[in-house]
Amino acid sequence: MSNLTFGIYEKYGVSYKTMTLTDGEYALTITPEKGGMATSFTKNGEEYLWLRDKNYESTDRPRCGVPILFPNCGKPDGGVHHFAGADYPMEVHGFADLLPWQVSKATDTAVELTLTPNGLTKFVYPFDFKLTMRYTLDGNRAGLALTVQNTGDKVLPYSVGFHPYFAASKLDNVSFAIDAATCSENAKGEQPAAPETITLTRKPGSADSIRLLTGVKSPMRLEDIVSGHKVEVAFDEPNFGNGVLWQQDAESFVCMEPWNGWANSVNEPGKHEELNPGESKTFAWSIAID
């Protein structure tokens, strides 16, 4: 049975209110003001997420924790979305991870946060919506569920995803157990069949490593043979058909991400989600650590 405590993250003159669900030896911390994201998941105090202090404390896009991707995953072609004959600028992964979220519920069993439009969102995304992010903790499994609601009077086009950063001793020490239909380094063009064993390796001279997966089966798993960390990402397959593995600049993290769209999906008919006025949809997934 989980319980909720409140805290403060304070460093280098930056202060954020935090909320931590604890169940036995496991603890999940959420920071509403920092993109509404989970910022820590520990077992007996040992951190399984990756949090880069300088990035966490800045106003830059968070490359740490578990960012929420909405209304797009990746960056659309040309950096714009096309709605009703007009072009709207859109950054990589949208804006949900850049804005403070409001706390709508905080109990020992769940934390719920909401995000609604403001002047910034209307400038880049001319739609009315309500996002509700629900966090739970049951033993070693954190539940994350995002509900998208269309509160406007026109069809709402969007994609969603999550970008969890998992601590890793070194990329070479991490192995994956993932069943997917295709695996490539570019979402465009014909997608090659996934190998029986999916790996994430660094090309000589490259700053990062990426694998884009389609037809992904739940769960995706990774294991670090040096730290001993085991992580499982489980999800509702109809809602998260894509997956991304990513690692950058030899940092001590590996991302294993559930997505339901690609970078330009919101611009492409039939490749994104749509909600009619008054409709809503929930995208639920979980992280288990051991």
Coordinates of C-alpha atoms in Angstrom, one line a residue:
M1 CA 0.0 0.0 0.0
S2 CA 1.6 3.3 -1.1
N3 CA 1.7 6.5 0.8
L4 CA 2.3 10.1 -0.3
T5 CA 4.8 12.7 1.0
F6 CA 5.6 16.2 -0.1
G7 CA 9.1 17.7 -0.5
I8 CA 11.2 20.4 -2.1
Y9 CA 14.0 20.0 -4.6
E10 CA 16.3 22.9 -4.1
K11 CA 19.7 23.4 -5.7
Y12 CA 21.6 26.3 -7.3
G13 CA 18.8 28.7 -6.4
V14 CA 16.1 26.7 -8.1
S15 CA 13.3 25.3 -6.1
Y16 CA 10.6 22.8 -7.1
K17 CA 7.8 21.2 -5.1
T18 CA 7.9 17.4 -5.3
M19 CA 5.4 14.6 -4.5
T20 CA 6.6 11.1 -3.6
L21 CA 4.6 7.9 -3.6
T22 CA 6.3 5.2 -1.4
D23 CA 5.5 1.5 -1.2
G24 CA 7.9 -0.5 0.9
E25 CA 11.4 -0.2 -0.5
Y26 CA 10.2 1.6 -3.7
A27 CA 9.6 5.4 -4.1
L28 CA 8.3 7.3 -7.1
T29 CA 8.8 11.1 -7.2
I30 CA 6.8 13.5 -9.4
T31 CA 7.6 17.2 -10.0
P32 CA 4.5 19.0 -11.3
E33 CA 6.2 22.2 -12.2
K34 CA 8.8 20.4 -14.3
G35 CA 6.7 19.2 -17.2
G36 CA 4.5 17.2 -14.8
M37 CA 7.0 14.4 -15.1
A38 CA 8.3 11.6 -12.9
T39 CA 11.8 12.6 -11.8
S40 CA 12.9 9.7 -9.6
F41 CA 12.2 6.0 -9.2
T42 CA 14.2 4.2 -6.5
K43 CA 14.6 0.9 -4.8
N44 CA 16.1 1.2 -1.3
G45 CA 17.3 4.6 -2.3
E46 CA 19.1 3.5 -5.4
E47 CA 18.1 5.5 -8.5
Y48 CA 16.8 3.8 -11.6
L49 CA 16.0 7.0 -13.5
W50 CA 18.6 9.4 -14.8
L51 CA 18.5 13.1 -13.7
R52 CA 21.0 15.6 -15.0
D53 CA 21.0 18.4 -12.5
K54 CA 22.0 21.3 -14.9
N55 CA 19.3 20.3 -17.3
Y56 CA 16.6 19.7 -14.7
E57 CA 17.2 23.1 -13.2
S58 CA 17.1 25.0 -16.5
T59 CA 14.2 26.0 -18.6
D60 CA 15.5 23.9 -21.5
R61 CA 13.7 20.8 -22.7
P62 CA 14.2 18.1 -20.0
R63 CA 16.5 15.4 -21.1
C64 CA 16.1 13.4 -17.9
G65 CA 13.4 11.8 -15.8
V66 CA 10.3 10.7 -17.8
P67 CA 9.1 13.5 -20.1
I68 CA 5.6 13.5 -21.5
L69 CA 5.4 13.9 -25.3
F70 CA 2.3 15.8 -26.7
P71 CA 1.0 16.7 -29.2
N72 CA 3.8 15.1 -31.2
C73 CA 6.6 12.6 -30.8
G74 CA 9.8 13.9 -32.4
K75 CA 10.0 17.0 -34.7
P76 CA 7.6 17.4 -37.6
D77 CA 9.1 17.9 -41.1
G78 CA 10.2 21.5 -41.4
G79 CA 9.4 22.1 -37.8
V80 CA 5.8 22.9 -38.5
H81 CA 2.3 21.4 -38.3
H82 CA -0.3 22.1 -40.9
F83 CA -3.8 22.9 -39.7
A84 CA -6.6 24.3 -41.8
G85 CA -4.2 25.6 -44.5
A86 CA -1.9 27.4 -42.0
D87 CA 1.6 26.4 -40.7
Y88 CA 2.2 26.3 -36.9
P89 CA 5.8 26.0 -35.5
M90 CA 6.4 23.0 -33.3
E91 CA 9.5 21.9 -31.5
V92 CA 10.7 18.3 -31.0
H93 CA 8.2 16.3 -28.8
G94 CA 5.7 19.2 -28.5
F95 CA 5.2 21.3 -25.4
A96 CA 3.8 19.2 -22.5
D97 CA 7.2 18.5 -21.1
L98 CA 8.1 22.3 -21.0
L99 CA 5.1 23.6 -19.0
P100 CA 4.1 23.4 -15.4
W101 CA 1.2 21.1 -14.6
Q102 CA -1.5 21.7 -12.0
V103 CA -2.2 19.2 -9.2
S104 CA -5.8 18.0 -9.3
K105 CA -5.5 15.0 -6.9
A106 CA -3.0 14.0 -4.4
T107 CA -3.7 11.0 -2.2
D108 CA -1.8 8.0 -0.8
T109 CA -3.0 5.9 -3.8
A110 CA -2.6 8.3 -6.8
V111 CA -1.3 11.7 -8.0
E112 CA -3.1 13.4 -10.8
L113 CA -1.9 16.4 -12.7
T114 CA -3.6 18.5 -15.4
L115 CA -2.5 20.7 -18.3
T116 CA -4.8 23.0 -20.3
P117 CA -4.2 25.5 -23.1
N118 CA -2.6 28.9 -22.6
G119 CA -1.3 31.6 -24.9
L120 CA 1.8 29.7 -25.8
T121 CA 0.0 26.5 -26.7
K122 CA -2.6 28.3 -28.8
F123 CA 0.2 30.0 -30.8
V124 CA 1.7 26.6 -31.8
Y125 CA -1.4 24.3 -31.5
P126 CA -4.8 26.0 -32.1
F127 CA -6.9 23.5 -30.2
D128 CA -8.7 23.2 -26.9
F129 CA -7.7 20.2 -24.8
K130 CA -7.3 18.9 -21.3
L131 CA -4.5 16.5 -20.4
T132 CA -4.7 14.4 -17.2
M133 CA -1.6 12.6 -16.0
R134 CA -2.2 9.9 -13.3
Y135 CA 0.7 8.3 -11.3
T136 CA 0.4 5.3 -9.1
L137 CA 2.8 2.9 -7.3
D138 CA 2.2 -0.7 -6.5
G139 CA 5.4 -2.3 -5.1
N140 CA 8.1 -2.2 -7.8
R141 CA 5.7 -1.1 -10.6
A142 CA 4.9 2.6 -11.3
G143 CA 1.7 3.2 -13.3
L144 CA 1.6 6.1 -15.7
A145 CA -1.7 7.0 -17.5
L146 CA -2.2 10.0 -19.8
T147 CA -5.8 11.0 -20.7
V148 CA -6.3 13.3 -23.6
Q149 CA -9.7 15.1 -23.7
N150 CA -11.0 17.3 -26.6
T151 CA -12.6 20.3 -24.9
G152 CA -13.0 22.3 -28.1
D153 CA -15.5 22.3 -31.0
K154 CA -13.3 20.8 -33.7
V155 CA -11.4 17.5 -34.2
L156 CA -8.2 17.3 -32.1
P157 CA -5.2 15.7 -34.0
Y158 CA -2.3 14.5 -31.9
S159 CA 0.3 11.8 -31.1
V160 CA 1.5 10.9 -27.6
G161 CA 4.6 9.2 -26.2
F162 CA 6.9 9.0 -23.2
H163 CA 10.7 9.5 -23.1
P164 CA 12.0 7.7 -19.9
Y165 CA 15.7 8.0 -19.2
F166 CA 17.0 5.0 -17.3
A167 CA 20.4 5.1 -15.5
A168 CA 23.0 2.9 -17.1
S169 CA 26.6 2.1 -16.2
K170 CA 27.6 2.1 -19.8
L171 CA 25.9 1.4 -23.1
D172 CA 28.0 -1.7 -23.8
N173 CA 26.7 -3.2 -20.5
V174 CA 23.0 -2.9 -21.4
S175 CA 21.1 -5.7 -23.2
F176 CA 17.5 -5.6 -24.4
A177 CA 14.7 -8.2 -24.6
I178 CA 12.3 -6.7 -27.2
D179 CA 9.9 -8.3 -29.7
A180 CA 9.2 -5.9 -32.6
A181 CA 8.2 -6.2 -36.3
T182 CA 10.7 -3.7 -37.7
C183 CA 13.9 -2.0 -36.5
S184 CA 15.7 0.9 -38.2
E185 CA 17.6 4.2 -37.6
N186 CA 15.2 6.3 -39.7
A187 CA 11.4 6.3 -39.7
K188 CA 11.1 7.2 -43.4
G189 CA 11.1 4.7 -46.2
E190 CA 10.8 0.9 -46.1
Q191 CA 11.4 -0.5 -42.6
P192 CA 13.6 -3.6 -42.3
A193 CA 12.5 -6.5 -40.3
A194 CA 13.7 -6.5 -36.7
P195 CA 16.5 -9.0 -35.8
E196 CA 15.8 -11.7 -33.3
T197 CA 18.1 -9.8 -30.8
I198 CA 17.7 -6.0 -30.9
T199 CA 20.9 -4.1 -29.9
L200 CA 21.8 -0.4 -29.5
T201 CA 25.3 0.2 -30.6
R202 CA 27.3 3.4 -31.3
K203 CA 28.6 4.1 -34.7
P204 CA 32.2 5.3 -34.8
G205 CA 32.2 9.1 -34.6
S206 CA 28.5 9.4 -33.9
A207 CA 27.1 11.5 -31.1
D208 CA 24.2 9.2 -30.4
S209 CA 22.6 5.8 -31.1
I210 CA 19.0 5.2 -32.0
R211 CA 16.6 2.3 -32.9
L212 CA 13.1 3.0 -34.2
L213 CA 10.8 0.1 -33.7
T214 CA 7.3 -0.7 -35.0
G215 CA 4.9 -3.5 -34.1
V216 CA 6.4 -3.6 -30.6
K217 CA 5.1 -6.2 -28.2
S218 CA 4.6 -5.5 -24.5
P219 CA 6.7 -5.5 -22.5
M220 CA 10.1 -4.1 -23.5
R221 CA 12.9 -5.0 -21.1
L222 CA 16.5 -4.0 -20.5
E223 CA 19.2 -5.2 -18.1
D224 CA 22.5 -3.6 -17.0
I225 CA 25.0 -6.4 -16.2
V226 CA 27.2 -4.1 -14.2
S227 CA 24.7 -2.3 -12.0
G228 CA 22.3 -5.2 -11.9
H229 CA 19.4 -3.0 -12.8
K230 CA 16.5 -4.6 -14.6
V231 CA 13.7 -2.5 -16.1
E232 CA 10.4 -3.5 -17.7
V233 CA 8.2 -1.1 -19.7
A234 CA 4.8 -2.6 -20.2
F235 CA 2.0 -0.9 -22.2
D236 CA -1.4 -1.3 -24.0
E237 CA -0.2 -2.5 -27.5
P238 CA -3.1 -0.9 -29.5
N239 CA -2.2 2.5 -28.1
F240 CA 1.6 2.2 -28.2
G241 CA 2.7 0.4 -31.4
N242 CA 6.1 2.1 -31.7
G243 CA 9.2 2.1 -29.6
V244 CA 12.4 4.0 -29.5
L245 CA 15.8 3.1 -28.0
W246 CA 18.2 6.1 -27.7
Q247 CA 21.5 7.0 -26.1
Q248 CA 23.5 10.2 -26.5
D249 CA 27.0 11.5 -26.0
A250 CA 28.2 8.6 -23.9
E251 CA 26.0 9.7 -21.1
S252 CA 25.1 7.2 -18.4
F253 CA 21.5 6.6 -19.5
V254 CA 19.5 4.5 -22.0
C255 CA 16.0 5.5 -23.2
M256 CA 13.4 2.8 -23.8
E257 CA 10.4 4.7 -25.0
P258 CA 6.7 3.8 -25.8
W259 CA 5.3 6.0 -28.6
N260 CA 2.2 5.9 -30.8
G261 CA 3.4 8.1 -33.6
W262 CA 6.5 9.3 -35.5
A263 CA 8.0 12.8 -36.0
N264 CA 5.6 13.9 -38.8
S265 CA 2.6 11.7 -37.9
V266 CA 0.3 14.7 -37.0
N267 CA 0.8 16.0 -40.5
E268 CA 0.0 12.6 -42.2
P269 CA -3.7 11.4 -42.6
G270 CA -4.3 8.1 -40.8
K271 CA -1.1 8.1 -38.9
H272 CA -2.1 10.1 -35.8
E273 CA -4.9 10.1 -33.2
E274 CA -8.0 12.1 -33.6
L275 CA -10.7 13.0 -31.0
N276 CA -14.1 14.5 -31.8
P277 CA -15.4 17.3 -29.5
G278 CA -16.2 15.9 -26.1
E279 CA -14.2 12.7 -26.6
S280 CA -11.3 11.5 -24.5
K281 CA -8.8 8.6 -24.7
T282 CA -6.4 7.2 -22.1
F283 CA -2.9 5.9 -22.8
A284 CA -1.7 3.7 -19.9
W285 CA 1.7 2.0 -19.4
S286 CA 4.0 1.1 -16.5
I287 CA 7.6 0.9 -15.4
A288 CA 8.8 -2.0 -13.2
I289 CA 12.3 -2.0 -11.6
D290 CA 14.3 -4.7 -10.0

